[in-house]
């Protein structure tokens, strides 16, 4: 009797592949739902080095070998990866020298106006 693979099992298999390729799990986020595995973040090694094309290619091909995954969806900061049935296109993005996560930080802009002043201007009060 064939046992159904759960979403948890597939996520565990994805994590095993990432670990086997020395992927820094603190810099990549992944999820699996239905038949689609989604990835975002950066492909970095646990040593902190950026992955080379060959390493990303091998990792992606390992993921396609999982029977549970039919589609791969990538929204990576450092690689443009499009994966379709039987084909994959991998291109290195140019990443600014500052860390990509810095762009996601909240920046506070101080203004001399108070909330009351803004409301007076807006509503003529």
mmCIF file of N, CA and C in Angstrom:
data_model
loop_
_atom_site.group_PDB
_atom_site.id
_atom_site.type_symbol
_atom_site.label_atom_id
_atom_site.label_comp_id
_atom_site.label_asym_id
_atom_site.label_seq_id
_atom_site.Cartn_x
_atom_site.Cartn_y
_atom_site.Cartn_z
ATOM 1 N N UNK A 1 0.840 -1.187 0.000
ATOM 2 C CA UNK A 1 0.000 0.000 0.000
ATOM 3 C C UNK A 1 0.884 1.250 0.000
ATOM 4 N N UNK A 2 0.637 2.139 -0.952
ATOM 5 C CA UNK A 2 1.441 3.353 -1.068
ATOM 6 C C UNK A 2 0.970 4.382 -0.042
ATOM 7 N N UNK A 3 1.939 4.958 0.645
ATOM 8 C CA UNK A 3 1.633 5.964 1.648
ATOM 9 C C UNK A 3 1.760 7.352 1.023
ATOM 10 N N UNK A 4 0.801 8.234 1.297
ATOM 11 C CA UNK A 4 0.869 9.604 0.775
ATOM 12 C C UNK A 4 1.941 10.382 1.516
ATOM 13 N N UNK A 5 2.700 11.156 0.760
ATOM 14 C CA UNK A 5 3.721 12.004 1.349
ATOM 15 C C UNK A 5 3.049 13.289 1.822
ATOM 16 N N UNK A 6 3.339 13.696 3.042
ATOM 17 C CA UNK A 6 2.735 14.910 3.573
ATOM 18 C C UNK A 6 3.563 16.129 3.177
ATOM 19 N N UNK A 7 2.969 17.270 3.353
ATOM 20 C CA UNK A 7 3.657 18.532 3.101
ATOM 21 C C UNK A 7 4.893 18.637 4.002
ATOM 22 N N UNK A 8 4.745 18.190 5.233
ATOM 23 C CA UNK A 8 5.863 18.193 6.177
ATOM 24 C C UNK A 8 7.025 17.352 5.651
ATOM 25 N N UNK A 9 6.706 16.159 5.124
ATOM 26 C CA UNK A 9 7.750 15.282 4.581
ATOM 27 C C UNK A 9 8.489 15.940 3.418
ATOM 28 N N UNK A 10 7.736 16.605 2.545
ATOM 29 C CA UNK A 10 8.360 17.265 1.396
ATOM 30 C C UNK A 10 9.227 18.427 1.846
ATOM 31 N N UNK A 11 8.755 19.221 2.818
ATOM 32 C CA UNK A 11 9.575 20.315 3.349
ATOM 33 C C UNK A 11 10.856 19.776 3.976
ATOM 34 N N UNK A 12 10.766 18.639 4.633
ATOM 35 C CA UNK A 12 11.948 18.008 5.234
ATOM 36 C C UNK A 12 12.933 17.583 4.142
ATOM 37 N N UNK A 13 12.424 17.021 3.050
ATOM 38 C CA UNK A 13 13.289 16.606 1.937
ATOM 39 C C UNK A 13 13.961 17.815 1.284
ATOM 40 N N UNK A 14 13.212 18.912 1.125
ATOM 41 C CA UNK A 14 13.781 20.141 0.563
ATOM 42 C C UNK A 14 14.903 20.639 1.464
ATOM 43 N N UNK A 15 14.645 20.644 2.758
ATOM 44 C CA UNK A 15 15.661 21.107 3.721
ATOM 45 C C UNK A 15 16.904 20.222 3.657
ATOM 46 N N UNK A 16 16.723 18.914 3.523
ATOM 47 C CA UNK A 16 17.855 17.997 3.413
ATOM 48 C C UNK A 16 18.703 18.323 2.186
ATOM 49 N N UNK A 17 18.048 18.624 1.073
ATOM 50 C CA UNK A 17 18.783 18.977 -0.147
ATOM 51 C C UNK A 17 19.555 20.268 0.055
ATOM 52 N N UNK A 18 18.908 21.268 0.638
ATOM 53 C CA UNK A 18 19.583 22.544 0.884
ATOM 54 C C UNK A 18 20.797 22.346 1.789
ATOM 55 N N UNK A 19 20.648 21.565 2.841
ATOM 56 C CA UNK A 19 21.746 21.298 3.773
ATOM 57 C C UNK A 19 22.863 20.518 3.076
ATOM 58 N N UNK A 20 22.494 19.547 2.249
ATOM 59 C CA UNK A 20 23.509 18.742 1.563
ATOM 60 C C UNK A 20 24.345 19.577 0.587
ATOM 61 N N UNK A 21 23.808 20.728 0.183
ATOM 62 C CA UNK A 21 24.537 21.643 -0.703
ATOM 63 C C UNK A 21 25.139 22.814 0.076
ATOM 64 N N UNK A 22 25.239 22.667 1.394
ATOM 65 C CA UNK A 22 25.841 23.671 2.290
ATOM 66 C C UNK A 22 25.176 25.039 2.178
ATOM 67 N N UNK A 23 23.865 25.049 2.027
ATOM 68 C CA UNK A 23 23.113 26.298 1.912
ATOM 69 C C UNK A 23 22.881 26.890 3.299
ATOM 70 N N UNK A 24 23.130 28.184 3.425
ATOM 71 C CA UNK A 24 22.868 28.895 4.672
ATOM 72 C C UNK A 24 21.355 29.050 4.824
ATOM 73 N N UNK A 25 20.774 28.285 5.733
ATOM 74 C CA UNK A 25 19.325 28.276 5.902
ATOM 75 C C UNK A 25 18.783 29.548 6.547
ATOM 76 N N UNK A 26 19.669 30.392 7.064
ATOM 77 C CA UNK A 26 19.206 31.652 7.640
ATOM 78 C C UNK A 26 18.989 32.712 6.571
ATOM 79 N N UNK A 27 19.413 32.438 5.337
ATOM 80 C CA UNK A 27 19.309 33.423 4.255
ATOM 81 C C UNK A 27 18.356 33.001 3.137
ATOM 82 N N UNK A 28 17.736 31.844 3.295
ATOM 83 C CA UNK A 28 16.799 31.372 2.280
ATOM 84 C C UNK A 28 15.518 30.930 2.969
ATOM 85 N N UNK A 29 14.415 31.214 2.334
ATOM 86 C CA UNK A 29 13.114 30.843 2.864
ATOM 87 C C UNK A 29 12.433 29.968 1.817
ATOM 88 N N UNK A 30 11.775 28.912 2.280
ATOM 89 C CA UNK A 30 11.117 28.025 1.333
ATOM 90 C C UNK A 30 9.825 27.495 1.923
ATOM 91 N N UNK A 31 8.924 27.125 1.027
ATOM 92 C CA UNK A 31 7.678 26.494 1.444
ATOM 93 C C UNK A 31 7.213 25.582 0.317
ATOM 94 N N UNK A 32 6.396 24.640 0.680
ATOM 95 C CA UNK A 32 5.855 23.707 -0.304
ATOM 96 C C UNK A 32 4.359 23.607 -0.074
ATOM 97 N N UNK A 33 3.603 23.737 -1.144
ATOM 98 C CA UNK A 33 2.160 23.619 -1.075
ATOM 99 C C UNK A 33 1.661 23.094 -2.409
ATOM 100 N N UNK A 34 0.742 22.168 -2.347
ATOM 101 C CA UNK A 34 0.259 21.549 -3.584
ATOM 102 C C UNK A 34 1.400 20.795 -4.225
ATOM 103 N N UNK A 35 1.774 21.186 -5.395
ATOM 104 C CA UNK A 35 2.918 20.582 -6.083
ATOM 105 C C UNK A 35 4.008 21.617 -6.357
ATOM 106 N N UNK A 36 3.919 22.788 -5.694
ATOM 107 C CA UNK A 36 4.834 23.889 -5.946
ATOM 108 C C UNK A 36 5.734 24.161 -4.751
ATOM 109 N N UNK A 37 7.032 24.263 -5.005
ATOM 110 C CA UNK A 37 7.999 24.666 -3.985
ATOM 111 C C UNK A 37 8.404 26.101 -4.302
ATOM 112 N N UNK A 38 8.336 26.956 -3.283
ATOM 113 C CA UNK A 38 8.658 28.375 -3.451
ATOM 114 C C UNK A 38 9.898 28.719 -2.639
ATOM 115 N N UNK A 39 10.757 29.556 -3.229
ATOM 116 C CA UNK A 39 12.010 29.947 -2.589
ATOM 117 C C UNK A 39 12.198 31.443 -2.707
ATOM 118 N N UNK A 40 12.748 32.062 -1.647
ATOM 119 C CA UNK A 40 13.120 33.477 -1.686
ATOM 120 C C UNK A 40 14.334 33.675 -0.789
ATOM 121 N N UNK A 41 14.979 34.820 -0.937
ATOM 122 C CA UNK A 41 16.177 35.106 -0.151
ATOM 123 C C UNK A 41 17.416 35.093 -1.017
ATOM 124 N N UNK A 42 18.493 34.528 -0.457
ATOM 125 C CA UNK A 42 19.777 34.465 -1.186
ATOM 126 C C UNK A 42 20.369 33.071 -1.068
ATOM 127 N N UNK A 43 21.029 32.654 -2.146
ATOM 128 C CA UNK A 43 21.760 31.391 -2.129
ATOM 129 C C UNK A 43 23.175 31.650 -1.638
ATOM 130 N N UNK A 44 23.377 31.488 -0.346
ATOM 131 C CA UNK A 44 24.703 31.605 0.247
ATOM 132 C C UNK A 44 25.071 30.288 0.890
ATOM 133 N N UNK A 45 26.369 30.018 0.952
ATOM 134 C CA UNK A 45 26.856 28.818 1.637
ATOM 135 C C UNK A 45 26.927 29.094 3.134
ATOM 136 N N UNK A 46 27.006 28.040 3.913
ATOM 137 C CA UNK A 46 27.126 28.204 5.361
ATOM 138 C C UNK A 46 28.415 28.922 5.724
ATOM 139 N N UNK A 47 29.399 28.916 4.829
ATOM 140 C CA UNK A 47 30.654 29.618 5.066
ATOM 141 C C UNK A 47 30.513 31.125 4.838
ATOM 142 N N UNK A 48 29.362 31.559 4.298
ATOM 143 C CA UNK A 48 29.130 32.969 4.008
ATOM 144 C C UNK A 48 29.447 33.345 2.571
ATOM 145 N N UNK A 49 30.092 32.432 1.830
ATOM 146 C CA UNK A 49 30.421 32.704 0.432
ATOM 147 C C UNK A 49 29.175 32.591 -0.440
ATOM 148 N N UNK A 50 29.183 33.356 -1.534
ATOM 149 C CA UNK A 50 28.096 33.244 -2.497
ATOM 150 C C UNK A 50 28.246 31.936 -3.271
ATOM 151 N N UNK A 51 27.124 31.354 -3.633
ATOM 152 C CA UNK A 51 27.168 30.140 -4.435
ATOM 153 C C UNK A 51 27.512 30.495 -5.876
ATOM 154 N N UNK A 52 28.228 29.609 -6.527
ATOM 155 C CA UNK A 52 28.579 29.760 -7.935
ATOM 156 C C UNK A 52 27.450 29.167 -8.774
ATOM 157 N N UNK A 53 27.473 29.522 -10.054
ATOM 158 C CA UNK A 53 26.434 29.044 -10.970
ATOM 159 C C UNK A 53 26.284 27.532 -10.907
ATOM 160 N N UNK A 54 27.392 26.818 -10.965
ATOM 161 C CA UNK A 54 27.349 25.354 -10.976
ATOM 162 C C UNK A 54 26.682 24.808 -9.716
ATOM 163 N N UNK A 55 26.928 25.453 -8.587
ATOM 164 C CA UNK A 55 26.340 25.012 -7.324
ATOM 165 C C UNK A 55 24.830 25.251 -7.299
ATOM 166 N N UNK A 56 24.401 26.416 -7.799
ATOM 167 C CA UNK A 56 22.968 26.718 -7.851
ATOM 168 C C UNK A 56 22.279 25.775 -8.832
ATOM 169 N N UNK A 57 22.909 25.533 -9.964
ATOM 170 C CA UNK A 57 22.363 24.632 -10.974
ATOM 171 C C UNK A 57 22.189 23.218 -10.399
ATOM 172 N N UNK A 58 23.210 22.711 -9.750
ATOM 173 C CA UNK A 58 23.151 21.368 -9.170
ATOM 174 C C UNK A 58 22.075 21.289 -8.093
ATOM 175 N N UNK A 59 21.989 22.309 -7.254
ATOM 176 C CA UNK A 59 20.977 22.341 -6.200
ATOM 177 C C UNK A 59 19.571 22.327 -6.809
ATOM 178 N N UNK A 60 19.349 23.158 -7.814
ATOM 179 C CA UNK A 60 18.031 23.221 -8.457
ATOM 180 C C UNK A 60 17.667 21.897 -9.119
ATOM 181 N N UNK A 61 18.646 21.263 -9.743
ATOM 182 C CA UNK A 61 18.383 19.964 -10.376
ATOM 183 C C UNK A 61 18.057 18.896 -9.327
ATOM 184 N N UNK A 62 18.701 18.987 -8.173
ATOM 185 C CA UNK A 62 18.382 18.062 -7.079
ATOM 186 C C UNK A 62 16.938 18.241 -6.624
ATOM 187 N N UNK A 63 16.486 19.493 -6.586
ATOM 188 C CA UNK A 63 15.104 19.762 -6.185
ATOM 189 C C UNK A 63 14.111 19.206 -7.205
ATOM 190 N N UNK A 64 14.458 19.293 -8.486
ATOM 191 C CA UNK A 64 13.545 18.783 -9.514
ATOM 192 C C UNK A 64 13.439 17.263 -9.473
ATOM 193 N N UNK A 65 14.395 16.606 -8.833
ATOM 194 C CA UNK A 65 14.344 15.149 -8.722
ATOM 195 C C UNK A 65 13.367 14.658 -7.657
ATOM 196 N N UNK A 66 12.853 15.568 -6.835
ATOM 197 C CA UNK A 66 11.856 15.167 -5.843
ATOM 198 C C UNK A 66 10.527 14.934 -6.557
ATOM 199 N N UNK A 67 9.994 13.738 -6.409
ATOM 200 C CA UNK A 67 8.768 13.369 -7.118
ATOM 201 C C UNK A 67 7.570 14.232 -6.722
ATOM 202 N N UNK A 68 7.579 14.742 -5.501
ATOM 203 C CA UNK A 68 6.449 15.528 -5.004
ATOM 204 C C UNK A 68 6.382 16.921 -5.619
ATOM 205 N N UNK A 69 7.512 17.421 -6.123
ATOM 206 C CA UNK A 69 7.567 18.776 -6.662
ATOM 207 C C UNK A 69 7.350 18.743 -8.176
ATOM 208 N N UNK A 70 6.342 19.476 -8.596
ATOM 209 C CA UNK A 70 6.089 19.598 -10.035
ATOM 210 C C UNK A 70 6.524 20.971 -10.546
ATOM 211 N N UNK A 71 6.409 21.998 -9.692
ATOM 212 C CA UNK A 71 6.754 23.359 -10.087
ATOM 213 C C UNK A 71 7.696 23.971 -9.060
ATOM 214 N N UNK A 72 8.655 24.752 -9.551
ATOM 215 C CA UNK A 72 9.565 25.510 -8.689
ATOM 216 C C UNK A 72 9.334 26.994 -8.961
ATOM 217 N N UNK A 73 9.225 27.772 -7.890
ATOM 218 C CA UNK A 73 9.017 29.207 -8.012
ATOM 219 C C UNK A 73 10.103 29.901 -7.207
ATOM 220 N N UNK A 74 10.906 30.733 -7.869
ATOM 221 C CA UNK A 74 12.027 31.410 -7.216
ATOM 222 C C UNK A 74 11.823 32.920 -7.241
ATOM 223 N N UNK A 75 12.023 33.562 -6.105
ATOM 224 C CA UNK A 75 12.049 35.017 -5.994
ATOM 225 C C UNK A 75 13.303 35.362 -5.197
ATOM 226 N N UNK A 76 14.455 35.103 -5.805
ATOM 227 C CA UNK A 76 15.734 35.242 -5.125
ATOM 228 C C UNK A 76 16.307 36.638 -5.322
ATOM 229 N N UNK A 77 17.053 37.102 -4.320
ATOM 230 C CA UNK A 77 17.696 38.405 -4.404
ATOM 231 C C UNK A 77 18.927 38.378 -5.300
ATOM 232 N N UNK A 78 19.569 37.206 -5.404
ATOM 233 C CA UNK A 78 20.847 37.129 -6.105
ATOM 234 C C UNK A 78 20.828 36.335 -7.408
ATOM 235 N N UNK A 79 19.769 35.599 -7.672
ATOM 236 C CA UNK A 79 19.679 34.804 -8.893
ATOM 237 C C UNK A 79 18.292 34.962 -9.507
ATOM 238 N N UNK A 80 18.242 35.077 -10.828
ATOM 239 C CA UNK A 80 16.976 35.044 -11.568
ATOM 240 C C UNK A 80 16.840 33.621 -12.095
ATOM 241 N N UNK A 81 15.879 32.902 -11.553
ATOM 242 C CA UNK A 81 15.703 31.493 -11.926
ATOM 243 C C UNK A 81 14.276 31.291 -12.396
ATOM 244 N N UNK A 82 14.141 30.811 -13.613
ATOM 245 C CA UNK A 82 12.819 30.433 -14.110
ATOM 246 C C UNK A 82 12.871 28.951 -14.436
ATOM 247 N N UNK A 83 11.928 28.253 -13.874
ATOM 248 C CA UNK A 83 11.891 26.798 -14.044
ATOM 249 C C UNK A 83 10.544 26.406 -14.626
ATOM 250 N N UNK A 84 10.600 25.709 -15.738
ATOM 251 C CA UNK A 84 9.392 25.190 -16.363
ATOM 252 C C UNK A 84 9.536 23.704 -16.552
ATOM 253 N N UNK A 85 8.551 23.106 -17.156
ATOM 254 C CA UNK A 85 8.606 21.666 -17.384
ATOM 255 C C UNK A 85 9.752 21.332 -18.329
ATOM 256 N N UNK A 86 10.757 20.660 -17.819
ATOM 257 C CA UNK A 86 11.881 20.211 -18.624
ATOM 258 C C UNK A 86 12.929 21.258 -18.946
ATOM 259 N N UNK A 87 12.768 22.485 -18.449
ATOM 260 C CA UNK A 87 13.740 23.538 -18.749
ATOM 261 C C UNK A 87 13.936 24.442 -17.540
ATOM 262 N N UNK A 88 15.156 24.964 -17.425
ATOM 263 C CA UNK A 88 15.462 25.874 -16.334
ATOM 264 C C UNK A 88 16.442 26.919 -16.839
ATOM 265 N N UNK A 89 16.200 28.165 -16.476
ATOM 266 C CA UNK A 89 17.080 29.259 -16.850
ATOM 267 C C UNK A 89 17.586 29.910 -15.569
ATOM 268 N N UNK A 90 18.911 29.968 -15.401
ATOM 269 C CA UNK A 90 19.530 30.501 -14.189
ATOM 270 C C UNK A 90 20.499 31.607 -14.587
ATOM 271 N N UNK A 91 20.273 32.813 -14.055
ATOM 272 C CA UNK A 91 21.116 33.960 -14.376
ATOM 273 C C UNK A 91 21.444 34.688 -13.076
ATOM 274 N N UNK A 92 22.724 35.014 -12.890
ATOM 275 C CA UNK A 92 23.174 35.750 -11.711
ATOM 276 C C UNK A 92 22.708 37.192 -11.810
ATOM 277 N N UNK A 93 22.069 37.687 -10.753
ATOM 278 C CA UNK A 93 21.673 39.095 -10.695
ATOM 279 C C UNK A 93 22.844 39.903 -10.159
ATOM 280 N N UNK A 94 22.878 41.174 -10.504
ATOM 281 C CA UNK A 94 23.885 42.030 -9.894
ATOM 282 C C UNK A 94 23.307 42.525 -8.574
ATOM 283 N N UNK A 95 23.994 42.191 -7.489
ATOM 284 C CA UNK A 95 23.545 42.552 -6.150
ATOM 285 C C UNK A 95 24.395 43.718 -5.672
ATOM 286 N N UNK A 96 23.762 44.794 -5.194
ATOM 287 C CA UNK A 96 24.553 45.912 -4.686
ATOM 288 C C UNK A 96 25.471 45.464 -3.559
ATOM 289 N N UNK A 97 26.529 46.210 -3.356
ATOM 290 C CA UNK A 97 27.512 45.828 -2.347
ATOM 291 C C UNK A 97 26.922 45.803 -0.952
ATOM 292 N N UNK A 98 25.935 46.645 -0.671
ATOM 293 C CA UNK A 98 25.290 46.576 0.634
ATOM 294 C C UNK A 98 24.350 45.386 0.647
ATOM 295 N N UNK A 99 24.151 44.834 1.774
ATOM 296 C CA UNK A 99 23.314 43.649 1.930
ATOM 297 C C UNK A 99 21.900 43.943 1.450
ATOM 298 N N UNK A 100 21.317 43.030 0.697
ATOM 299 C CA UNK A 100 19.975 43.221 0.153
ATOM 300 C C UNK A 100 18.940 43.366 1.260
ATOM 301 N N UNK A 101 19.179 42.764 2.407
ATOM 302 C CA UNK A 101 18.206 42.857 3.494
ATOM 303 C C UNK A 101 18.167 44.260 4.078
ATOM 304 N N UNK A 102 19.229 45.069 3.890
ATOM 305 C CA UNK A 102 19.227 46.441 4.377
ATOM 306 C C UNK A 102 18.129 47.264 3.721
ATOM 307 N N UNK A 103 17.798 46.929 2.469
ATOM 308 C CA UNK A 103 16.771 47.679 1.756
ATOM 309 C C UNK A 103 15.398 47.464 2.378
ATOM 310 N N UNK A 104 15.219 46.400 3.136
ATOM 311 C CA UNK A 104 13.935 46.093 3.757
ATOM 312 C C UNK A 104 13.788 46.709 5.140
ATOM 313 N N UNK A 105 14.797 47.366 5.637
ATOM 314 C CA UNK A 105 14.721 47.977 6.956
ATOM 315 C C UNK A 105 13.785 49.178 6.908
ATOM 316 N N UNK A 106 13.144 49.443 8.019
ATOM 317 C CA UNK A 106 12.251 50.578 8.116
ATOM 318 C C UNK A 106 13.081 51.834 8.348
ATOM 319 N N UNK A 107 12.805 52.854 7.562
ATOM 320 C CA UNK A 107 13.497 54.125 7.699
ATOM 321 C C UNK A 107 12.489 55.156 8.199
ATOM 322 N N UNK A 108 12.801 55.804 9.295
ATOM 323 C CA UNK A 108 11.921 56.806 9.877
ATOM 324 C C UNK A 108 12.339 58.173 9.355
ATOM 325 N N UNK A 109 11.353 58.923 8.893
ATOM 326 C CA UNK A 109 11.615 60.274 8.411
ATOM 327 C C UNK A 109 10.962 61.229 9.400
ATOM 328 N N UNK A 110 11.786 62.034 10.043
ATOM 329 C CA UNK A 110 11.284 63.008 11.002
ATOM 330 C C UNK A 110 10.757 64.225 10.266
ATOM 331 N N UNK A 111 9.666 64.750 10.753
ATOM 332 C CA UNK A 111 9.090 65.954 10.175
ATOM 333 C C UNK A 111 8.737 66.909 11.311
ATOM 334 N N UNK A 112 8.891 68.200 11.090
ATOM 335 C CA UNK A 112 8.582 69.150 12.153
ATOM 336 C C UNK A 112 7.080 69.308 12.383
ATOM 337 N N UNK A 113 6.240 68.810 11.472
ATOM 338 C CA UNK A 113 4.797 68.961 11.623
ATOM 339 C C UNK A 113 4.237 67.955 12.619
ATOM 340 N N UNK A 114 3.271 68.391 13.365
ATOM 341 C CA UNK A 114 2.572 67.481 14.274
ATOM 342 C C UNK A 114 1.370 66.894 13.540
ATOM 343 N N UNK A 115 0.779 65.895 14.115
ATOM 344 C CA UNK A 115 -0.414 65.279 13.529
ATOM 345 C C UNK A 115 -1.527 66.321 13.423
ATOM 346 N N UNK A 116 -1.652 67.157 14.437
ATOM 347 C CA UNK A 116 -2.697 68.186 14.437
ATOM 348 C C UNK A 116 -2.513 69.152 13.268
ATOM 349 N N UNK A 117 -1.241 69.529 12.984
ATOM 350 C CA UNK A 117 -0.965 70.435 11.875
ATOM 351 C C UNK A 117 -1.370 69.819 10.539
ATOM 352 N N UNK A 118 -1.071 68.552 10.370
ATOM 353 C CA UNK A 118 -1.414 67.862 9.123
ATOM 354 C C UNK A 118 -2.922 67.785 8.979
ATOM 355 N N UNK A 119 -3.631 67.472 10.066
ATOM 356 C CA UNK A 119 -5.093 67.381 10.001
ATOM 357 C C UNK A 119 -5.720 68.740 9.717
ATOM 358 N N UNK A 120 -5.138 69.820 10.282
ATOM 359 C CA UNK A 120 -5.650 71.172 10.005
ATOM 360 C C UNK A 120 -5.517 71.478 8.524
ATOM 361 N N UNK A 121 -4.358 71.164 7.941
ATOM 362 C CA UNK A 121 -4.141 71.419 6.515
ATOM 363 C C UNK A 121 -5.086 70.601 5.660
ATOM 364 N N UNK A 122 -5.305 69.356 6.048
ATOM 365 C CA UNK A 122 -6.120 68.429 5.263
ATOM 366 C C UNK A 122 -7.596 68.766 5.336
ATOM 367 N N UNK A 123 -8.075 69.108 6.524
ATOM 368 C CA UNK A 123 -9.511 69.296 6.712
ATOM 369 C C UNK A 123 -9.905 70.749 6.985
ATOM 370 N N UNK A 124 -8.938 71.635 6.809
ATOM 371 C CA UNK A 124 -9.231 73.048 6.946
ATOM 372 C C UNK A 124 -9.611 73.474 8.359
ATOM 373 N N UNK A 125 -9.055 72.805 9.351
ATOM 374 C CA UNK A 125 -9.431 73.065 10.745
ATOM 375 C C UNK A 125 -8.647 74.066 11.414
#
